Coordinates of C-alpha atoms and ligand atoms in Angstrom, one line a residue:
Chain E
M1 CA 0.0 0.0 0.0
S2 CA 1.2 3.5 -0.7
H3 CA 1.5 5.8 2.2
P4 CA -1.8 5.4 4.1
A5 CA -4.0 8.5 4.5
L6 CA -5.6 7.1 7.7
Q7 CA -3.1 5.6 10.0
I8 CA -4.2 4.2 13.3
E9 CA -2.0 2.1 15.6
A10 CA -2.8 0.5 18.9
L11 CA -6.2 2.3 19.4
S12 CA -7.9 1.5 22.6
V13 CA -11.2 2.9 23.9
T14 CA -12.8 2.3 27.3
L15 CA -16.3 3.4 28.2
P16 CA -17.4 3.7 31.9
T17 CA -20.8 2.4 32.7
A18 CA -22.6 2.1 36.0
R19 CA -21.6 -1.6 36.1
G20 CA -18.0 -1.3 35.2
I21 CA -15.6 -0.2 32.5
V22 CA -16.3 -1.5 29.0
H23 CA -13.1 -2.2 27.0
A24 CA -14.9 -1.6 23.7
V25 CA -11.9 -1.2 21.4
R26 CA -8.6 -3.0 22.2
N27 CA -5.4 -2.4 20.4
V28 CA -6.7 -1.8 17.0
N29 CA -4.6 -1.1 13.9
L30 CA -6.2 0.4 10.8
A31 CA -4.7 1.9 7.6
I32 CA -6.6 3.2 4.7
A33 CA -5.0 4.7 1.5
A34 CA -6.4 7.7 -0.4
G35 CA -9.2 6.5 -2.6
E36 CA -9.4 3.1 -0.9
M37 CA -12.4 1.5 0.7
L38 CA -11.8 -0.6 3.8
A39 CA -14.8 -2.7 5.0
L40 CA -15.0 -3.2 8.8
V41 CA -17.2 -6.2 9.6
G42 CA -17.9 -8.2 12.7
E43 CA -20.4 -9.3 15.3
S44 CA -22.8 -6.7 16.6
G45 CA -21.4 -5.1 19.7
C46 CA -17.8 -5.8 18.8
G47 CA -16.8 -2.2 18.7
K48 CA -17.1 -1.1 15.0
S49 CA -19.2 2.0 15.7
V50 CA -17.1 3.0 18.8
T51 CA -14.0 2.8 16.6
A52 CA -15.6 5.1 14.0
Q53 CA -16.8 7.5 16.7
A54 CA -13.3 7.6 18.2
I55 CA -11.8 8.6 14.8
M56 CA -14.5 11.2 14.3
G57 CA -14.1 12.6 17.9
L58 CA -17.7 11.9 18.7
L59 CA -17.4 9.7 21.8
P60 CA -18.9 11.0 25.1
D61 CA -16.5 12.9 27.3
S62 CA -16.4 10.1 29.8
A63 CA -14.7 7.8 27.2
R64 CA -11.0 7.2 27.5
T65 CA -9.2 6.9 24.1
H66 CA -5.6 6.1 23.6
A67 CA -3.5 5.3 20.5
H68 CA 0.1 5.0 19.7
T69 CA -0.5 6.7 16.3
A70 CA -3.6 8.3 15.0
L71 CA -3.1 10.4 11.9
F72 CA -5.3 11.4 8.9
N73 CA -3.4 13.1 6.1
K74 CA -0.6 13.7 8.6
Q75 CA -2.9 15.6 10.9
P76 CA -3.3 14.2 14.4
L77 CA -6.7 12.7 15.3
L78 CA -8.1 12.1 18.8
T79 CA -7.4 15.7 19.8
G80 CA -10.9 16.2 21.2
K81 CA -11.7 18.6 18.3
Y82 CA -14.2 18.1 15.5
Q83 CA -12.5 16.7 12.4
K84 CA -13.5 19.0 9.5
N85 CA -12.2 16.8 6.7
I86 CA -13.9 13.6 7.9
A87 CA -17.6 13.1 7.5
M88 CA -19.7 10.3 8.8
I89 CA -22.9 8.6 7.8
F90 CA -24.7 6.9 10.7
Q91 CA -26.4 3.6 11.1
N92 CA -29.6 5.3 12.1
P93 CA -30.7 8.0 9.7
M94 CA -33.5 9.2 12.0
A95 CA -31.0 10.3 14.6
T96 CA -28.9 12.1 12.0
F97 CA -31.4 14.8 11.4
N98 CA -33.0 17.3 13.8
P99 CA -36.7 16.7 13.7
V100 CA -37.7 20.3 13.8
L101 CA -35.5 21.6 11.0
T102 CA -36.1 21.0 7.3
I103 CA -33.8 18.5 5.6
G104 CA -32.6 21.1 3.2
Y105 CA -31.7 23.5 5.9
Q106 CA -29.5 20.9 7.6
I107 CA -27.7 19.9 4.4
A108 CA -27.0 23.6 3.6
E109 CA -25.7 24.3 7.1
P110 CA -22.2 22.8 6.7
L111 CA -21.9 24.5 3.3
R112 CA -22.5 27.9 4.8
L113 CA -20.6 27.4 8.0
L114 CA -17.6 25.3 6.8
H115 CA -17.3 26.4 3.2
G116 CA -18.6 30.0 3.2
Y117 CA -21.4 29.5 0.7
S118 CA -24.0 32.3 0.5
R119 CA -27.5 31.2 1.5
K120 CA -28.7 31.1 -2.1
D121 CA -25.6 29.1 -3.3
A122 CA -26.0 26.7 -0.4
E123 CA -29.6 26.1 -1.4
H124 CA -28.6 25.4 -4.9
E125 CA -25.9 23.0 -3.9
T126 CA -28.3 21.3 -1.5
V127 CA -30.8 20.6 -4.3
R128 CA -28.0 19.4 -6.5
L129 CA -26.7 17.0 -3.8
L130 CA -30.1 15.6 -3.2
E131 CA -30.6 15.1 -6.9
R132 CA -27.3 13.4 -7.1
M133 CA -28.6 11.0 -4.4
Q134 CA -31.5 10.2 -6.7
I135 CA -34.2 11.9 -4.6
A136 CA -37.0 12.8 -7.0
D137 CA -38.4 16.3 -6.7
A138 CA -35.4 17.4 -4.7
R139 CA -36.4 21.1 -4.4
Q140 CA -39.7 20.2 -2.9
K141 CA -38.3 17.5 -0.7
S142 CA -35.6 19.8 0.7
L143 CA -38.4 21.7 2.4
R144 CA -39.7 18.6 4.2
Y145 CA -38.9 17.2 7.7
A146 CA -37.3 14.0 8.7
H147 CA -40.5 12.2 9.7
E148 CA -41.9 12.7 6.2
F149 CA -39.2 10.7 4.6
S150 CA -39.1 6.9 4.3
G151 CA -36.0 5.2 5.9
G152 CA -34.3 4.8 2.5
M153 CA -34.9 8.4 1.4
L154 CA -33.6 9.7 4.8
Q155 CA -30.4 7.7 4.5
R156 CA -29.8 9.2 1.0
A157 CA -30.4 12.6 2.4
A158 CA -27.9 11.8 5.2
I159 CA -25.3 10.9 2.6
A160 CA -26.0 14.2 0.8
M161 CA -25.4 16.0 4.2
A162 CA -22.1 14.1 4.7
L163 CA -21.0 15.1 1.2
A164 CA -21.8 18.8 1.9
C165 CA -18.9 18.7 4.4
K166 CA -16.6 18.0 1.4
P167 CA -14.8 15.3 3.3
E168 CA -11.5 13.5 2.4
L169 CA -12.4 10.5 4.6
L170 CA -16.0 9.2 4.7
I171 CA -16.9 6.9 7.5
A172 CA -20.1 5.1 6.6
D173 CA -21.6 3.2 9.5
E174 CA -24.1 0.8 7.8
P175 CA -25.1 3.3 5.3
T176 CA -27.3 1.1 3.1
T177 CA -28.9 -1.1 5.8
A178 CA -32.3 0.7 5.4
L179 CA -32.3 0.6 1.6
D180 CA -34.0 -1.8 -0.8
V181 CA -31.5 -3.7 -2.9
S182 CA -32.0 -1.7 -6.0
T183 CA -31.6 1.7 -4.2
Q184 CA -28.7 0.1 -2.3
A185 CA -27.0 -0.8 -5.5
E186 CA -27.5 2.8 -6.8
V187 CA -26.2 4.3 -3.6
M188 CA -23.1 2.1 -3.5
A189 CA -22.4 2.9 -7.1
L190 CA -22.6 6.6 -6.2
L191 CA -20.3 6.2 -3.3
T192 CA -17.8 4.3 -5.5
E193 CA -18.1 7.0 -8.1
L194 CA -17.4 9.7 -5.5
R195 CA -14.5 7.7 -4.1
V196 CA -12.8 7.5 -7.5
E197 CA -13.7 11.1 -8.6
K198 CA -12.6 12.8 -5.3
N199 CA -10.1 10.2 -4.3
L200 CA -12.1 9.7 -1.1
S201 CA -10.9 7.2 1.5
M202 CA -13.8 5.2 2.9
L203 CA -14.3 3.2 6.1
F204 CA -17.3 1.2 5.4
I205 CA -18.9 -0.5 8.3
T206 CA -21.4 -3.2 7.3
H207 CA -22.9 -6.6 7.9
D208 CA -23.7 -7.2 4.2
L209 CA -20.9 -9.4 2.9
G210 CA -22.5 -9.4 -0.6
L211 CA -21.9 -5.6 -0.8
V212 CA -18.4 -6.0 0.7
S213 CA -17.5 -8.5 -2.0
H214 CA -18.6 -6.0 -4.7
H215 CA -17.3 -2.7 -3.4
A216 CA -14.5 -3.0 -0.8
D217 CA -10.8 -3.2 -1.6
R218 CA -9.9 -4.7 1.7
I219 CA -11.7 -6.2 4.7
A220 CA -10.9 -6.0 8.4
V221 CA -12.8 -8.4 10.7
M222 CA -13.4 -7.3 14.2
Y223 CA -14.3 -9.5 17.2
A224 CA -14.7 -8.4 20.9
G225 CA -12.9 -5.1 20.3
E226 CA -10.0 -6.5 18.3
I227 CA -9.2 -6.8 14.6
I228 CA -8.7 -10.5 14.1
E229 CA -8.2 -10.7 10.4
T230 CA -7.4 -8.3 7.6
A231 CA -6.6 -8.8 3.9
S232 CA -7.8 -8.0 0.5
T233 CA -11.5 -8.6 -0.1
S234 CA -11.1 -11.7 -2.3
S235 CA -8.5 -13.2 0.0
V236 CA -10.7 -13.0 3.1
L237 CA -13.9 -14.2 1.3
D238 CA -12.2 -17.0 -0.6
N239 CA -9.7 -18.1 2.0
P240 CA -10.9 -17.0 5.4
A241 CA -8.2 -17.7 7.9
H242 CA -9.7 -17.0 11.3
P243 CA -12.3 -19.5 12.6
Y244 CA -14.6 -16.5 13.4
T245 CA -14.5 -15.3 9.8
R246 CA -15.3 -18.8 8.7
A247 CA -18.3 -19.0 11.0
L248 CA -19.6 -15.7 9.6
L249 CA -19.4 -16.9 6.0
A250 CA -21.0 -20.2 7.0
A251 CA -24.0 -18.4 8.4
L252 CA -25.2 -17.0 5.1
P253 CA -28.2 -18.7 3.5
I254 CA -27.3 -21.0 0.7
R255 CA -29.2 -20.9 -2.5
H256 CA -31.9 -23.6 -3.0
S257 CA -31.2 -25.0 0.5
N258 CA -33.7 -25.3 3.3
A259 CA -31.1 -26.5 5.7
R260 CA -31.0 -24.7 9.1
L261 CA -28.8 -21.7 9.0
A262 CA -25.4 -22.2 10.7
A263 CA -25.6 -19.7 13.5
L264 CA -22.6 -19.4 15.7
E265 CA -23.4 -20.7 19.2
G266 CA -22.8 -18.8 22.4
S267 CA -22.2 -15.1 22.8
P268 CA -19.1 -12.9 22.7
P269 CA -17.3 -12.2 25.9
D270 CA -18.4 -9.5 28.3
L271 CA -16.2 -6.5 27.4
R272 CA -16.0 -5.4 30.9
F273 CA -13.8 -8.4 31.5
P274 CA -12.1 -9.1 28.2
P275 CA -10.3 -12.5 28.2
P276 CA -6.6 -12.3 28.5
A277 CA -5.9 -14.7 25.7
C278 CA -7.9 -15.3 22.5
A279 CA -11.3 -13.7 22.8
F280 CA -12.9 -16.2 20.5
A281 CA -11.5 -19.4 22.1
E282 CA -14.6 -20.1 24.1
R283 CA -16.8 -20.4 21.0
C284 CA -14.1 -21.9 18.7
A285 CA -14.4 -25.5 17.6
K286 CA -10.7 -25.6 16.9
A287 CA -9.5 -24.2 20.2
M288 CA -6.3 -25.6 21.6
P289 CA -4.9 -25.4 25.1
I290 CA -2.6 -22.4 24.1
C291 CA -5.7 -20.4 23.0
I292 CA -6.9 -19.8 26.5
Q293 CA -3.4 -19.2 27.9
Q294 CA -1.8 -16.8 25.6
S295 CA -3.0 -14.0 23.3
P296 CA -2.3 -14.9 19.7
P297 CA 0.3 -12.6 18.1
V298 CA -0.7 -10.1 15.4
V299 CA 0.6 -11.4 12.1
E300 CA 1.6 -8.6 9.9
Q301 CA 1.4 -10.0 6.4
H302 CA -0.7 -9.4 3.3
H303 CA -3.2 -11.7 4.9
A304 CA -3.1 -11.3 8.6
A305 CA -5.0 -13.4 11.1
R306 CA -4.8 -13.3 14.9
C307 CA -5.0 -17.0 15.5
W308 CA -2.8 -19.7 16.9
L309 CA -3.8 -22.0 14.1
H310 CA -1.9 -19.9 11.7
N311 CA 1.2 -19.5 13.8
T312 CA 4.4 -21.4 13.0
G313 CA 4.7 -24.7 14.9
H314 CA 1.0 -25.4 14.7
T315 CA -0.5 -27.2 11.7
H316 CA -3.0 -25.5 9.5
E317 CA -6.1 -27.6 9.7
Chain Y
M1 CA -51.6 -10.5 -10.9
R2 CA -50.4 -14.0 -10.3
P3 CA -53.1 -16.5 -9.3
V4 CA -52.7 -17.9 -5.8
V5 CA -53.6 -21.4 -6.8
G6 CA -50.8 -24.0 -6.9
C7 CA -49.2 -22.5 -3.9
T8 CA -49.4 -24.8 -1.0
I9 CA -50.4 -22.7 2.0
R10 CA -48.8 -24.0 5.1
G11 CA -50.0 -23.3 8.5
T12 CA -51.9 -24.7 11.4
H13 CA -55.3 -23.8 9.9
M14 CA -56.1 -22.7 6.4
N15 CA -57.9 -19.7 7.9
K16 CA -57.0 -16.2 7.3
L17 CA -55.6 -14.5 10.3
L18 CA -55.3 -11.1 8.6
R19 CA -57.2 -9.8 5.6
I20 CA -56.4 -6.5 4.0
E21 CA -58.9 -5.3 1.4
K22 CA -58.4 -2.3 -0.9
L23 CA -56.5 -0.3 1.8
V24 CA -56.0 3.3 0.9
K25 CA -53.9 5.7 3.0
H26 CA -53.1 9.4 2.2
F27 CA -50.7 11.7 4.0
G28 CA -51.5 15.4 4.1
H29 CA -54.7 17.1 3.1
G30 CA -56.3 18.7 0.1
K31 CA -54.0 19.5 -2.8
K32 CA -50.9 18.4 -0.9
A33 CA -52.3 14.9 -0.2
V34 CA -50.0 12.1 -1.2
T35 CA -51.4 8.6 -1.7
V36 CA -49.0 6.2 0.1
L37 CA -51.1 3.1 0.0
N38 CA -53.2 2.6 -3.1
H39 CA -55.8 -0.2 -2.9
V40 CA -53.6 -2.8 -1.2
D41 CA -54.9 -6.3 -0.9
L42 CA -53.1 -8.9 1.2
D43 CA -54.1 -12.0 3.1
I44 CA -52.0 -13.7 5.8
H45 CA -53.0 -17.2 6.9
A46 CA -52.4 -18.4 10.5
G47 CA -49.0 -20.0 10.9
E48 CA -47.6 -18.5 7.7
I49 CA -44.6 -16.4 7.1
V50 CA -45.3 -13.7 4.5
G51 CA -42.5 -11.5 3.2
L52 CA -43.0 -7.9 2.1
A53 CA -40.2 -6.5 -0.1
G54 CA -40.1 -3.4 -2.3
E55 CA -38.7 -0.1 -3.1
S56 CA -37.8 2.2 -0.2
G57 CA -40.6 4.7 0.3
S58 CA -43.1 2.3 -1.4
G59 CA -45.2 2.2 1.8
K60 CA -44.2 -1.0 3.5
S61 CA -43.8 0.5 7.0
T62 CA -46.9 2.5 6.5
L63 CA -48.9 -0.6 5.8
A64 CA -47.4 -2.3 8.9
R65 CA -48.3 0.7 11.0
C66 CA -51.9 0.8 9.7
I67 CA -52.4 -2.9 10.7
A68 CA -50.9 -2.2 14.2
G69 CA -53.2 0.9 14.6
L70 CA -50.3 3.3 14.7
H71 CA -51.7 5.1 11.6
S72 CA -55.3 5.6 10.7
Y73 CA -56.3 4.7 7.1
D74 CA -58.7 6.4 4.7
S75 CA -60.6 3.6 3.0
G76 CA -60.7 -0.2 2.6
A77 CA -60.8 -2.7 5.3
V78 CA -58.5 -4.7 7.6
Y79 CA -59.9 -7.8 9.3
F80 CA -58.1 -9.6 12.1
Q81 CA -59.6 -13.0 12.8
D82 CA -62.6 -11.9 10.8
A83 CA -63.2 -8.8 13.1
L84 CA -63.1 -5.5 11.2
L85 CA -60.5 -3.2 12.7
P86 CA -61.5 0.4 13.1
K87 CA -60.1 3.0 10.7
K88 CA -58.9 5.0 13.6
F89 CA -57.9 3.2 16.8
S90 CA -59.0 4.4 20.3
A91 CA -56.7 3.7 23.3
V92 CA -58.8 0.6 24.1
D93 CA -58.7 -0.7 20.6
F94 CA -55.0 -0.2 20.7
C95 CA -54.5 -2.3 23.9
Q96 CA -56.8 -5.0 22.5
Q97 CA -54.8 -5.1 19.3
A98 CA -51.4 -5.1 21.1
K99 CA -52.3 -8.4 22.8
K100 CA -52.7 -10.2 19.5
L101 CA -50.2 -8.3 17.4
Q102 CA -46.8 -7.0 18.1
M103 CA -44.4 -5.1 15.9
I104 CA -40.6 -4.9 15.7
F105 CA -39.3 -1.7 14.3
Q106 CA -36.8 -0.8 11.7
D107 CA -35.0 1.6 14.1
P108 CA -34.4 -0.1 17.4
L109 CA -33.0 2.9 19.4
S110 CA -35.9 5.2 18.9
S111 CA -38.5 2.5 19.6
L112 CA -37.1 1.9 23.1
N113 CA -37.7 4.4 25.9
P114 CA -34.3 5.7 26.8
R115 CA -35.2 6.3 30.5
L116 CA -36.2 2.7 31.2
T117 CA -33.8 -0.1 32.0
I118 CA -34.0 -3.1 29.7
G119 CA -35.7 -5.0 32.6
D120 CA -38.5 -2.3 32.8
I121 CA -38.8 -2.3 29.0
L122 CA -39.4 -6.1 28.9
L123 CA -41.6 -6.2 32.0
E124 CA -43.7 -3.2 31.4
P125 CA -46.3 -5.0 29.3
L126 CA -46.5 -7.9 31.7
R127 CA -46.9 -5.8 34.9
L128 CA -50.0 -4.3 33.4
N129 CA -51.8 -7.5 32.6
S130 CA -50.4 -10.7 33.8
D131 CA -51.2 -13.2 36.6
L132 CA -47.5 -14.1 37.0
S133 CA -45.7 -13.2 40.2
A134 CA -43.0 -10.5 40.0
E135 CA -40.4 -13.2 40.4
M136 CA -41.8 -15.3 37.6
Q137 CA -42.0 -12.3 35.4
E138 CA -38.3 -11.6 35.9
Q139 CA -37.5 -15.2 35.2
L140 CA -39.4 -14.9 31.9
A141 CA -37.6 -11.7 31.0
I142 CA -34.2 -13.5 31.7
Q143 CA -35.3 -16.5 29.6
W144 CA -36.1 -14.2 26.6
L145 CA -32.8 -12.3 27.0
Q146 CA -30.8 -15.5 27.0
R147 CA -32.7 -16.8 24.0
M148 CA -31.5 -13.6 22.3
S149 CA -27.9 -14.3 23.4
L150 CA -28.0 -11.4 25.9
K151 CA -27.1 -11.7 29.6
S152 CA -29.3 -11.5 32.6
S153 CA -27.0 -8.7 33.9
D154 CA -28.2 -6.6 31.0
L155 CA -31.6 -6.2 32.7
S156 CA -30.4 -3.2 34.7
R157 CA -28.7 -1.4 31.7
Y158 CA -30.2 1.4 29.7
P159 CA -30.7 1.3 25.9
H160 CA -28.0 3.9 24.9
S161 CA -25.2 1.6 26.2
F162 CA -26.1 -1.2 23.7
S163 CA -24.9 -1.7 20.1
G164 CA -27.5 -1.5 17.3
G165 CA -27.7 -5.3 17.0
Q166 CA -28.1 -5.8 20.7
L167 CA -30.9 -3.2 20.8
Q168 CA -32.7 -5.0 17.9
R169 CA -32.6 -8.3 19.9
I170 CA -34.1 -6.5 22.9
G171 CA -36.9 -5.2 20.7
I172 CA -37.6 -8.7 19.5
A173 CA -37.6 -10.0 23.1
R174 CA -40.0 -7.2 24.1
A175 CA -42.4 -8.1 21.4
L176 CA -42.3 -11.9 21.9
I177 CA -42.7 -11.8 25.7
R178 CA -46.3 -10.8 25.1
Q179 CA -46.9 -13.9 23.0
P180 CA -48.7 -12.3 20.1
Q181 CA -50.4 -14.3 17.4
L182 CA -49.1 -12.1 14.6
L183 CA -45.7 -10.5 14.7
I184 CA -44.9 -7.8 12.2
C185 CA -41.1 -7.4 11.7
D186 CA -40.1 -4.2 10.0
E187 CA -36.6 -4.9 8.8
P188 CA -35.7 -6.7 12.0
I189 CA -32.4 -8.1 11.0
S190 CA -30.8 -5.5 8.7
A191 CA -28.8 -4.1 11.6
L192 CA -27.4 -7.5 12.7
D193 CA -24.3 -9.3 11.6
V194 CA -24.9 -12.4 9.5
S195 CA -24.3 -14.8 12.3
V196 CA -26.8 -13.1 14.7
Q197 CA -29.1 -12.8 11.7
A198 CA -29.0 -16.5 11.3
Q199 CA -29.8 -16.9 15.0
I200 CA -32.8 -14.6 14.8
I201 CA -34.1 -16.2 11.6
N202 CA -33.7 -19.7 13.1
L203 CA -35.5 -18.5 16.2
L204 CA -38.4 -17.0 14.2
K205 CA -38.8 -20.2 12.3
D206 CA -38.8 -22.2 15.5
L207 CA -41.4 -20.0 17.0
R208 CA -43.6 -20.5 14.0
D209 CA -43.2 -24.3 14.3
E210 CA -43.6 -24.5 18.0
L211 CA -46.2 -21.9 18.7
G212 CA -47.8 -21.4 15.3
L213 CA -46.7 -17.7 15.3
T214 CA -47.7 -15.9 12.2
L215 CA -45.2 -13.4 10.7
L216 CA -45.3 -10.5 8.3
F217 CA -41.6 -9.9 7.5
I218 CA -40.6 -6.7 5.9
G219 CA -37.1 -6.8 4.5
H220 CA -34.7 -6.1 1.7
D221 CA -32.5 -9.2 1.7
L222 CA -34.0 -11.4 -0.9
A223 CA -31.7 -14.3 -0.2
M224 CA -33.0 -14.3 3.4
M225 CA -36.6 -14.0 2.3
R226 CA -36.2 -16.9 0.0
Y227 CA -35.0 -18.9 2.9
L228 CA -37.6 -17.7 5.5
C229 CA -40.9 -16.9 3.8
D230 CA -43.6 -19.1 2.4
R231 CA -45.0 -16.3 0.3
V232 CA -43.8 -12.9 -0.7
A233 CA -45.5 -9.7 -1.8
V234 CA -43.6 -7.0 -3.7
M235 CA -44.6 -3.3 -3.2
H236 CA -43.9 -0.5 -5.6
Q237 CA -45.2 3.1 -5.2
G238 CA -48.0 2.2 -2.8
E239 CA -49.2 -0.9 -4.7
I240 CA -48.6 -4.6 -4.3
V241 CA -47.4 -5.4 -7.8
E242 CA -46.9 -9.1 -7.4
Q243 CA -47.4 -11.7 -4.8
G244 CA -47.1 -15.5 -4.7
C245 CA -45.0 -18.4 -3.5
T246 CA -41.5 -17.2 -2.7
T247 CA -39.7 -19.4 -5.2
D248 CA -42.2 -18.5 -7.9
V249 CA -41.9 -14.8 -7.4
L250 CA -38.1 -14.7 -7.0
E251 CA -37.3 -17.2 -9.7
H252 CA -39.9 -16.2 -12.3
P253 CA -40.7 -12.6 -11.5
Q254 CA -43.6 -11.3 -13.7
H255 CA -43.6 -7.6 -12.9
A256 CA -40.8 -5.3 -14.3
Y257 CA -40.1 -3.9 -10.8
T258 CA -39.7 -7.3 -9.3
R259 CA -37.3 -8.2 -12.0
K260 CA -35.3 -5.1 -11.3
L261 CA -35.2 -6.0 -7.6
V262 CA -34.1 -9.5 -8.2
N263 CA -31.5 -8.5 -10.7
S264 CA -29.9 -5.9 -8.4
S265 CA -29.7 -8.2 -5.5
P266 CA -26.0 -8.8 -4.7
I267 CA -25.4 -12.4 -5.6
F268 CA -22.9 -13.9 -3.2
L269 CA -21.5 -17.4 -2.9
Ligands
LIG401 N1 -22.0 5.1 25.3 C1 -21.7 3.8 25.7 N2 -21.5 3.6 27.0 C2 -21.2 2.3 27.4 N3 -21.0 1.3 26.6 C3 -21.2 1.5 25.3 C4 -21.5 2.8 24.7 N4 -21.6 2.7 23.4 C5 -21.4 1.4 23.1 N5 -21.1 0.6 24.2 C6 -20.7 -0.8 24.3 O1 -19.5 -0.9 23.5 C7 -19.5 -2.1 22.7 C8 -19.3 -1.8 21.3 O2 -20.4 -1.1 20.7 P1 -20.5 -0.7 19.2 O3 -21.7 0.2 19.1 O4 -19.2 -0.1 18.8 O5 -20.8 -2.0 18.5 P2 -20.9 -2.3 16.9 O6 -19.8 -3.2 16.5 O7 -21.1 -1.0 16.1 O8 -22.3 -3.2 16.8 P3 -23.5 -3.1 15.8 O9 -23.1 -3.9 14.6 O10 -24.6 -3.8 16.5 O11 -23.8 -1.7 15.5 C9 -20.9 -2.8 23.0 O12 -20.7 -3.8 23.9 C10 -21.7 -1.7 23.6 O13 -22.7 -2.3 24.5
LIG402 N1 -45.8 11.0 8.7 C1 -45.7 11.1 7.4 N2 -46.1 12.3 6.8 C2 -46.0 12.4 5.4 N3 -45.4 11.5 4.6 C3 -45.0 10.3 5.1 C4 -45.1 10.1 6.5 N4 -44.6 8.8 6.8 C5 -44.2 8.3 5.6 N5 -44.5 9.2 4.6 C6 -44.2 9.0 3.1 O1 -44.9 7.8 2.8 C7 -44.1 7.1 1.8 C8 -43.9 5.7 2.3 O2 -43.1 5.6 3.5 P1 -42.8 4.2 4.2 O3 -42.0 4.6 5.4 O4 -44.0 3.5 4.4 O5 -41.9 3.5 3.2 P2 -41.1 2.1 3.2 O6 -41.6 1.3 2.1 O7 -41.2 1.6 4.6 O8 -39.7 2.5 2.9 P3 -38.2 2.0 3.5 O9 -37.9 0.7 2.8 O10 -37.3 3.1 3.0 O11 -38.4 1.9 5.0 C9 -42.8 7.8 1.7 O12 -42.8 8.6 0.5 C10 -42.7 8.8 2.8 O13 -42.1 10.0 2.5
LIG403 MG1 -22.7 -0.1 15.2
LIG404 MG1 -39.8 1.3 6.2

C-alpha cells in the first residue's frame, strides 16, 4: 500500500458504565490509503461504531481513548476537536437529522458554516446533492422534515449531508442497511463513483458481505474489540483464515437450500472483563490449550489473522 | 396478478388471520395529499410467514403501521380474525390489538424508551396484565434475554449503552414476551451481523413451528426472504405489484419492478 491516508496504531477505547468499565476497542490497527475502501465487519457489539466514533471525535466525554499513532493526512486525530475533513454517515438516519428543521436547511448548514457559501448558493448546492442521491423532486423534498421521509430516502439525504462537508475521509456506518436492494446498488455505485472522482478514503462498516464483495478493496474483521483478520476482499472471502471469519461466512443462507442456518453458538465475551488470551477461544471448535493461555500474536502480512492455528509450529487444519 | 392457486399454503389452519382489502392511505390534506397506499390487498394465513419486499418509500412501513393501529387509514378494510379493525384506533382498541399483534421496528433505538432499563422495557407490558408473580416475570424476561444471546445482567442497563444489534434483539424480546399471534417485523435483521441474523431467523422459524406464530416480515434481503418466507409480496409506489409463493416470485418474476429488484440483489457465494 502507498502511504496510508488514515493511520491508526494501537487504538484503545474504554467506556465507563454504571456496572464497570467496558473495553470496547482493544489495540486496533487500521490503515486506509487515499481512494481506498476498507470494510469493517464483525459481530454486533464488537466495537465497530465505537472505533468510528473515536476517529471522528464523537465519543462521550467520559470515554478514554488512547492510541500509539492516530493520523489522517498527517494531521493528528483524537485531539478532542471536531474533524473537519472527515464526515460520517450513521447507522440510524432518523437520529442524524434534527426533527424540527427541514432536511434542506440541515444539508445547507455545513456548506454555509464550513465552506462559506451564501444562502442562495448553499440552497442550490443542496438541491444538486439531493438530486445526485436520486431523490426525486429534490427542491420540494428539501423543504420537508425527517419524519416525512421513508427510511431509505432519509439515508440518502444523510449521505448528501455528509458530502456537503466535502470530506477526504468518509466513514459510513451501515449506510445502506435501510435501503432496498436496487436503491442500495445505486447508492453504492454513487459512493464508489465519488470515491474515484474525489479520491475519497472510505471506512465502510457493514454486515452485508454481498456488498463488501462487490465494493470494498480490503476487509478488516473485528471480534470483541480486536481486529482478528485483515486482507484483500477476495483473499478474506475465498480463504478466510480465522475461525470466526469462517463462521460468519458459513451463516449465510445458501441458494436452494432449506437446511437450518449455521448460526454461531454462544455469545461474545463481556467486554467489561475481556479474556486475557484469544477472545474467540470459548466459541471456537478448533480451540487448543494455548488459545486460553496466551494471546495470539498479530501477524503482519498481506493476509493477517490473529489465531494460533496460523502460527508457525501449529499445523494449518 | 399471479393466481394464488398452486401455492401450498402452510399453517396450522387454512384460515385467514389477517385480511387486508383495498386499503388506501393518504398523508396530508387537500392539494398536498399524497397517496402512500393505493388499494392494497393482502391475506395472511395463520402460521404462515409472508415477506414484504419493495422499493424504499413504497409504503411497507406505513402498511405495517396501519395494521398495528399506529396510523389511521382512509378507506378499505382490515380484518383480524374476521373482526373488522376500526379505521382509527382508540386507546382501548390499541391495547386490544397489542395483545394479538406485536411489531418490531426498523429503528431499534428510537423504539425503546431511553429512560427505562432493559428490565423495565421487557416487563412493562407484563406488569399491566399478567397473573404471574414478580419473580416469575423476571424469570421470563431473563429467559427471553438469554434466548436472544444477551445476559441476565443486561436487565439493569439502559438502551443507549447497547450496540445496534443488541438493541434490535431487545426489541424482539419485548415483542415476543407478550406472546402475540401475529408478529410484524419491519426490517428486524438489517442491523445485525450475519451470524446473529441466522440466530434470529432460526428463532423466528422455531417460534412458528412451536407456537404457530404468524409473521409479516418486511425486508430487503431477498436471499434471506427466499429462505424464510412461504409467500412474498412486492410493493412499488404504494401498490402490491406481485405476490405469490416465494420461489415462484423470486425465480420467475412477472412484474418489471420485481425483475429489477431480483437483478440488483448482490449475488454472493
Ligand atoms: N456510550 C456507551 N456507553 C457504554 N457502553 C457502550 C456505549 N456505546 C457502546 N457501548 C458498548 O460498547 C460495545 C461496542 O459497541 P458498538 O456500538 O461499537 O458495536 P458495533 O460493533 O457497532 O455493533 P453493531 O453492529 O450492533 O452496530 C458494545 O458492547 C456496547 O454495549
Ligand atoms: N408521517 C408522514 N407524513 C408524510 N409523509 C409520510 C409520513 N410517513 C411516511 N411518509 C411518506 O410515505 C411514503 C412511504 O413511506 P414508508 O416509510 O411506508 O416507506 P417504506 O416502504 O417503509 O420505505 P423504506 O424501505 O425506506 O423503509 C414515503 O414517500 C414517505 O415519504
Ligand atoms: Mg454499530
Ligand atoms: Mg420502512
